[in-house]
Short mmCIF file of C-alpha atoms in Angstrom, two decimals:
data_model
loop_
_atom_site.label_atom_id
_atom_site.label_comp_id
_atom_site.label_asym_id
_atom_site.label_seq_id
_atom_site.Cartn_x
_atom_site.Cartn_y
_atom_site.Cartn_z
CA MET E 289 0.00 0.00 0.00
CA PHE E 290 2.83 2.38 0.87
CA PHE E 291 4.52 1.67 -2.47
CA PHE E 292 1.43 2.43 -4.55
CA VAL E 293 0.52 5.53 -2.55
CA PHE E 294 4.08 6.82 -2.78
CA GLN E 295 4.34 6.29 -6.53
CA SER E 296 0.93 7.95 -7.00
CA ILE E 297 2.14 11.04 -5.15
CA LEU E 298 5.39 11.16 -7.09
CA ALA E 299 3.68 10.71 -10.43
CA GLN E 300 1.67 13.90 -9.79
CA ASN E 301 4.64 15.88 -8.53
CA SER E 302 6.88 18.02 -10.72
CA PHE E 303 9.79 16.56 -8.75
CA ASP E 304 9.22 13.27 -10.54
CA ASN E 305 9.45 14.96 -13.94
CA PHE E 306 13.05 15.84 -13.17
CA PHE E 307 13.94 12.13 -13.42
CA LYS E 308 12.04 11.59 -16.66
CA PRO E 309 14.40 11.09 -19.63
CA SER E 310 14.26 13.89 -22.16
CA ASP E 311 12.58 13.16 -25.50
CA SER E 312 15.19 15.23 -27.34
CA LEU E 313 18.66 16.58 -26.66
CA ASN E 314 18.64 18.78 -23.58
CA LYS E 315 21.96 20.66 -23.50
CA LYS E 316 21.44 21.85 -19.92
CA ARG E 317 20.96 18.29 -18.74
CA GLN E 318 23.83 17.05 -20.87
CA ASN E 319 26.20 19.63 -19.39
CA SER E 320 25.00 18.64 -15.91
CA VAL E 321 25.84 15.01 -16.71
CA PHE E 322 29.37 15.89 -17.85
CA ILE E 323 30.05 18.09 -14.81
CA THR E 324 28.66 15.51 -12.39
CA GLU E 325 30.71 12.71 -13.95
CA ALA E 326 33.87 14.83 -13.71
CA VAL E 327 33.24 15.60 -10.03
CA LEU E 328 32.42 11.98 -9.16
CA ALA E 329 35.45 10.65 -11.04
CA SER E 330 37.73 13.12 -9.25
CA GLY E 331 36.25 12.17 -5.89
CA ALA E 332 36.62 8.48 -6.68
CA PHE E 333 40.30 8.89 -7.58
CA ILE E 334 40.94 10.78 -4.34
CA GLY E 335 39.10 8.13 -2.32
CA LEU E 336 40.95 5.27 -4.00
CA ASN E 337 44.24 6.98 -3.37
CA GLN E 338 43.49 7.18 0.35
CA LEU E 339 42.05 3.66 0.69
CA TRP E 340 44.38 1.78 -1.62
CA TYR E 341 47.56 3.62 -2.66
CA ALA E 342 48.48 6.08 0.10
CA ASP E 343 50.34 3.56 2.27
CA TYR E 344 52.50 2.17 -0.54
CA PRO E 345 55.52 3.71 -2.32
CA ARG E 346 55.37 4.89 -5.93
CA SER E 347 57.48 3.52 -8.77
CA ASN E 348 58.06 3.85 -12.50
CA PHE E 349 55.19 2.59 -14.65
CA HIS E 350 55.34 -1.19 -15.04
CA LEU E 351 53.17 -4.16 -16.06
CA ILE E 352 52.44 -7.35 -14.13
CA ASN E 353 50.70 -10.64 -14.88
CA ASP E 354 48.30 -11.28 -12.00
CA ASN E 355 45.85 -13.52 -13.83
CA SER E 356 46.50 -16.41 -11.44
CA GLN E 357 45.91 -14.39 -8.26
CA TRP E 358 42.83 -14.30 -6.01
CA MET E 359 41.26 -17.15 -8.01
CA GLN E 360 40.22 -14.55 -10.61
CA MET E 361 37.79 -12.86 -8.20
CA ASP E 362 39.40 -9.50 -8.94
CA LYS E 363 38.88 -10.01 -12.68
CA VAL E 364 35.16 -10.69 -12.23
CA GLY E 365 35.04 -7.57 -10.06
CA HIS E 366 36.52 -5.51 -12.89
CA LEU E 367 33.92 -6.86 -15.31
CA TYR E 368 31.14 -6.02 -12.84
CA SER E 369 32.39 -2.49 -12.20
CA SER E 370 32.97 -1.69 -15.86
CA TYR E 371 29.49 -2.94 -16.77
CA HIS E 372 27.63 -0.88 -14.20
CA ILE E 373 29.63 2.33 -14.53
CA GLY E 374 29.02 2.11 -18.28
CA ARG E 375 25.34 1.30 -17.78
CA LEU E 376 24.83 4.30 -15.51
CA GLY E 377 26.77 6.45 -17.96
CA ALA E 378 24.48 5.40 -20.80
CA GLU E 379 21.37 5.97 -18.67
CA ALA E 380 22.61 9.43 -17.69
CA LEU E 381 23.00 10.38 -21.36
CA ASN E 382 19.56 8.93 -22.05
CA TRP E 383 18.21 11.24 -19.30
CA GLY E 384 19.86 14.13 -21.17
CA GLY E 385 18.16 13.15 -24.43
CA ALA E 386 21.18 11.73 -26.29
CA ASN E 387 20.47 9.21 -29.03
CA GLN E 388 21.32 5.53 -28.66
CA ASN E 389 24.56 5.72 -30.61
CA LYS E 390 25.94 8.41 -28.30
CA GLN E 391 24.72 6.49 -25.26
CA LEU E 392 26.61 3.38 -26.38
CA ILE E 393 29.74 5.16 -27.58
CA TYR E 394 30.20 7.78 -24.86
CA GLY E 395 28.10 6.50 -21.98
CA SER E 396 28.78 2.78 -21.91
CA SER E 397 32.53 3.33 -22.43
CA LEU E 398 32.72 5.34 -19.20
CA GLY E 399 33.41 2.23 -17.13
CA PHE E 400 36.23 1.06 -19.38
CA VAL E 401 37.86 4.52 -19.49
CA PHE E 402 37.60 5.10 -15.73
CA LEU E 403 38.87 1.66 -14.71
CA THR E 404 41.69 1.77 -17.24
CA ALA E 405 42.74 5.08 -15.69
CA VAL E 406 42.75 3.33 -12.31
CA GLU E 407 44.96 0.67 -13.89
CA VAL E 408 47.44 3.40 -14.75
CA LEU E 409 47.57 4.29 -11.04
CA ASP E 410 48.33 0.62 -10.35
CA GLY E 411 51.14 0.83 -12.87
CA PHE E 412 52.83 3.59 -10.88
CA SER E 413 52.47 1.73 -7.56
CA GLU E 414 55.47 -0.31 -6.41
CA GLU E 415 53.14 -2.77 -4.65
CA TRP E 416 51.14 -3.64 -7.77
CA GLY E 417 51.44 -2.80 -11.45
CA ALA E 418 49.22 -2.37 -14.48
CA SER E 419 47.51 -5.62 -15.43
CA MET E 420 46.45 -6.40 -18.98
CA GLY E 421 44.14 -9.04 -17.51
CA ASP E 422 42.31 -6.27 -15.66
CA VAL E 423 42.07 -4.21 -18.86
CA ALA E 424 40.60 -7.23 -20.68
CA ALA E 425 38.06 -7.69 -17.87
CA ASN E 426 37.14 -4.01 -18.12
CA ALA E 427 36.56 -4.41 -21.84
CA SER E 428 34.43 -7.52 -21.21
CA GLY E 429 32.11 -5.63 -18.87
CA THR E 430 31.59 -2.88 -21.43
CA ALA E 431 31.07 -5.44 -24.19
CA LEU E 432 28.46 -7.28 -22.11
CA PHE E 433 26.36 -4.13 -21.82
CA VAL E 434 26.77 -2.94 -25.42
CA SER E 435 26.16 -6.36 -27.00
CA GLN E 436 22.87 -6.84 -25.16
CA GLU E 437 21.67 -3.39 -26.19
CA LEU E 438 22.53 -4.09 -29.82
CA ILE E 439 21.10 -7.63 -29.91
CA TRP E 440 18.10 -7.48 -27.56
CA LYS E 441 17.53 -3.74 -26.94
CA GLU E 442 17.46 -4.61 -23.23
CA GLN E 443 19.66 -6.03 -20.48
CA ARG E 444 18.66 -9.65 -19.95
CA ILE E 445 21.82 -10.74 -18.11
CA ILE E 446 22.93 -8.38 -15.33
CA PRO E 447 26.10 -8.74 -13.25
CA LYS E 448 25.34 -8.28 -9.54
CA PHE E 449 27.24 -8.16 -6.27
CA SER E 450 26.73 -9.35 -2.70
CA PHE E 451 28.99 -9.30 0.33
CA HIS E 452 29.29 -10.84 3.79
CA THR E 453 32.00 -10.37 6.39
CA THR E 454 34.55 -13.16 6.96
CA GLN E 455 37.19 -14.04 9.54
CA TYR E 456 40.15 -13.47 7.25
CA PRO E 457 40.61 -9.68 7.66
CA ASN E 458 41.23 -10.30 11.38
CA TYR E 459 44.56 -11.86 10.40
CA ARG E 460 45.43 -9.61 7.42
CA PRO E 461 43.75 -6.21 8.04
CA ASP E 462 46.50 -4.48 6.07
CA LEU E 463 45.69 -6.53 2.97
CA LEU E 464 42.02 -7.47 3.39
CA GLY E 465 40.74 -4.33 5.11
CA SER E 466 40.37 -3.06 8.66
CA SER E 467 36.86 -1.60 8.24
CA ILE E 468 33.67 -2.78 6.58
CA GLN E 469 34.16 -0.26 3.77
CA GLU E 470 37.66 -1.54 3.06
CA GLN E 471 36.64 -5.18 3.37
CA MET E 472 33.90 -4.78 0.78
CA LEU E 473 36.60 -3.60 -1.62
CA LYS E 474 39.52 -5.82 -0.58
CA ASP E 475 38.26 -9.06 1.03
CA TYR E 476 37.53 -11.33 -1.92
CA ASN E 477 36.55 -14.11 0.50
CA GLY E 478 33.33 -12.29 1.34
CA GLN E 479 32.45 -11.15 -2.17
CA THR E 480 30.09 -12.99 -4.49
CA TYR E 481 29.54 -11.98 -8.10
CA TRP E 482 26.40 -13.01 -9.93
CA PHE E 483 24.99 -13.16 -13.42
CA SER E 484 21.30 -12.50 -12.87
CA VAL E 485 19.19 -13.74 -15.79
CA ASN E 486 15.69 -12.41 -16.43
CA LEU E 487 13.52 -15.40 -17.28
CA HIS E 488 10.61 -13.50 -18.85
CA SER E 489 12.93 -11.83 -21.37
CA PHE E 490 13.77 -15.25 -22.82
CA ALA E 491 10.14 -16.46 -22.70
CA LYS E 492 8.02 -13.38 -23.33
CA LYS E 493 4.83 -15.35 -24.00
CA SER E 494 5.05 -17.19 -20.68
CA LYS E 495 3.35 -16.25 -17.42
CA ILE E 496 6.67 -15.88 -15.61
CA PRO E 497 6.68 -12.60 -13.66
CA LYS E 498 8.73 -9.94 -15.44
CA TRP E 499 10.68 -9.17 -12.28
CA LEU E 500 11.77 -12.76 -11.50
CA ASN E 501 15.40 -13.67 -12.16
CA VAL E 502 17.60 -16.71 -11.70
CA ALA E 503 21.13 -15.86 -10.55
CA LEU E 504 24.33 -17.83 -11.10
CA GLY E 505 27.05 -16.82 -8.65
CA TYR E 506 30.79 -17.22 -8.26
CA GLY E 507 32.94 -16.82 -5.16
CA ALA E 508 36.08 -18.18 -3.52
CA GLU E 509 37.36 -18.63 0.01
CA GLY E 510 40.53 -19.41 1.92
CA MET E 511 42.54 -16.58 0.35
CA ILE E 512 44.73 -14.70 2.80
CA GLY E 513 47.34 -13.35 0.43
CA GLU E 514 48.26 -12.80 -3.17
CA ASN E 515 49.50 -15.84 -5.08
CA GLY E 516 47.73 -17.98 -2.46
CA GLU E 517 50.34 -17.60 0.28
CA GLN E 518 49.24 -19.55 3.35
CA ASN E 519 51.59 -18.29 6.06
CA ALA E 520 51.07 -20.16 9.35
CA LEU E 521 52.57 -17.25 11.26
CA ILE E 522 49.89 -14.96 9.87
CA PHE E 523 46.99 -17.39 9.77
CA PRO E 524 47.43 -20.17 12.35
CA ILE E 525 44.67 -22.41 11.00
CA LYS E 526 45.55 -24.09 7.73
CA LYS E 527 43.06 -23.13 5.07
CA GLU E 528 42.58 -24.56 1.61
CA LYS E 529 41.56 -22.24 -1.19
CA TYR E 530 38.44 -23.32 -3.02
CA ARG E 531 35.95 -21.97 -5.53
CA GLN E 532 32.24 -21.63 -4.83
CA PHE E 533 29.39 -21.74 -7.34
CA TYR E 534 25.87 -20.61 -6.48
CA LEU E 535 22.33 -20.92 -7.77
CA SER E 536 19.73 -18.53 -6.39
CA LEU E 537 16.61 -16.51 -7.09
CA ASP E 538 16.76 -12.76 -7.63
CA LEU E 539 14.65 -9.75 -8.53
CA ASN E 540 15.07 -7.46 -11.52
CA LEU E 541 14.01 -4.21 -9.90
CA THR E 542 13.86 -2.39 -13.22
CA LYS E 543 10.99 -4.70 -14.28
CA ILE E 544 8.75 -3.60 -11.39
CA ASN E 545 5.81 -1.73 -12.89
CA THR E 546 5.74 1.89 -11.75
CA LYS E 547 4.91 5.21 -13.37
CA SER E 548 7.29 7.09 -11.08
CA HIS E 549 10.52 8.06 -12.83
CA PHE E 550 12.07 8.71 -9.43
CA LEU E 551 11.44 5.12 -8.36
CA LYS E 552 12.69 3.86 -11.72
CA THR E 553 15.95 5.69 -11.08
CA ILE E 554 16.27 4.27 -7.57
CA PHE E 555 15.48 0.76 -8.82
CA SER E 556 18.07 1.09 -11.58
CA VAL E 557 20.81 2.00 -9.10
CA LEU E 558 19.86 -0.74 -6.62
CA ASN E 559 19.66 -3.32 -9.40
CA ALA E 560 23.44 -3.70 -9.23
CA VAL E 561 23.07 -5.53 -5.89
CA LYS E 562 21.91 -9.12 -5.52
CA ILE E 563 18.92 -9.44 -3.20
CA PRO E 564 19.40 -11.99 -0.36
CA ALA E 565 17.47 -15.15 -1.18
CA PRO E 566 17.52 -18.95 -0.69
CA THR E 567 20.70 -20.21 -2.33
CA LEU E 568 22.35 -23.50 -3.25
CA GLU E 569 26.16 -23.56 -3.09
CA TYR E 570 28.48 -26.07 -4.71
CA SER E 571 32.24 -26.40 -4.37
CA PRO E 572 34.30 -29.35 -5.67
CA GLN E 573 36.00 -29.70 -2.29
CA ARG E 574 32.92 -29.46 -0.05
CA GLY E 575 29.99 -30.52 -2.19
CA PHE E 576 26.56 -28.94 -1.82
CA LYS E 577 25.34 -26.57 0.88
CA PHE E 578 21.97 -24.82 1.19
CA TYR E 579 21.38 -21.36 2.65
CA ALA E 580 17.90 -20.24 3.63
CA LEU E 581 19.10 -16.67 3.05
CA TYR E 582 22.46 -15.93 1.45
CA PHE E 583 24.14 -12.53 1.43
#
C-alpha cells in the first residue's frame, strides 16, 4: 500500500518529472551530466588513493601478470564495475536526451575509461602494477552491456554483487581491510559476483513474472594473500583455497511496474546488488550446501 501511494504522489509531482528522460537533446541536462561525472570521477580517484595507494611507495610505470591471483575474483570484479559504470553512464545520457549511438559510444565506455585510468595508477604503484588481464576484464564488462543493447535492446543478463563479512581480515587487516568499507573492496573471500538472468525476457509469452530472475554466482574462500600464500605465522589455522558456485533466485528491480521516474531511477541504481534469497552452493572440495538466506 505504501509503495502504490508513494508512486501515485510522485507521479503527480513536478519533482518526478526531473527524473524523466528527455525526449530530445537537452543541452542543460547534458552539461550537468558531464560536470557531475567529472566531479564523481575526481572524488573516486581521491578516495581510491586514500584507501588503496596512500600507504604504498610509488614507482616507474610497469606491467604485471596477476591472472592467477585471487582465483580470478578480482577479474570478475573488474567486469562487474565496468558494466555498471558504463550502464549508468548510458542511462545518464539517455536522461539528457542523447540518441542511442551516443549512449553506447560515450556513456557505456565510461566504465572502461575510468577503470583503465585506475589501472594506470596501479602501474605507478610499487606494490602492484598495471595488469592487462584487468584491462581485458574491463573491456568484457563494457562489451556485455553494449552487445545486449545491440542484440536485444534490453539487459537480460545483469552482473550483480553481494557481500558478507569473513574471519580473514582479522589476520590480514593491512591486505584485506580493517573496516567494513575496506573489506567490501579488498576481502575477496566475502564477495560474491552473480549473473542474474531475467527469465521473462527469454520467454516473453510465458506467465513468468517480469521481475523474477535466476542468478548464477561465483565466489572463492581461503585466500589470505596474493599468489595464495598460506603463512602459518599470519593465519594459524591451515586453510585450503576453493571456488564456490551458487544458484539462487533474484529480482530485476527495473521490471517492477511503476509510473514514477524517481522510483525507476532508484530501482536502476539498486539493481546492481543481488537481493538476499535462498541459495544453493556447490564447491568441488565441499559438495553442496543450502542457505535459507544468502548474502
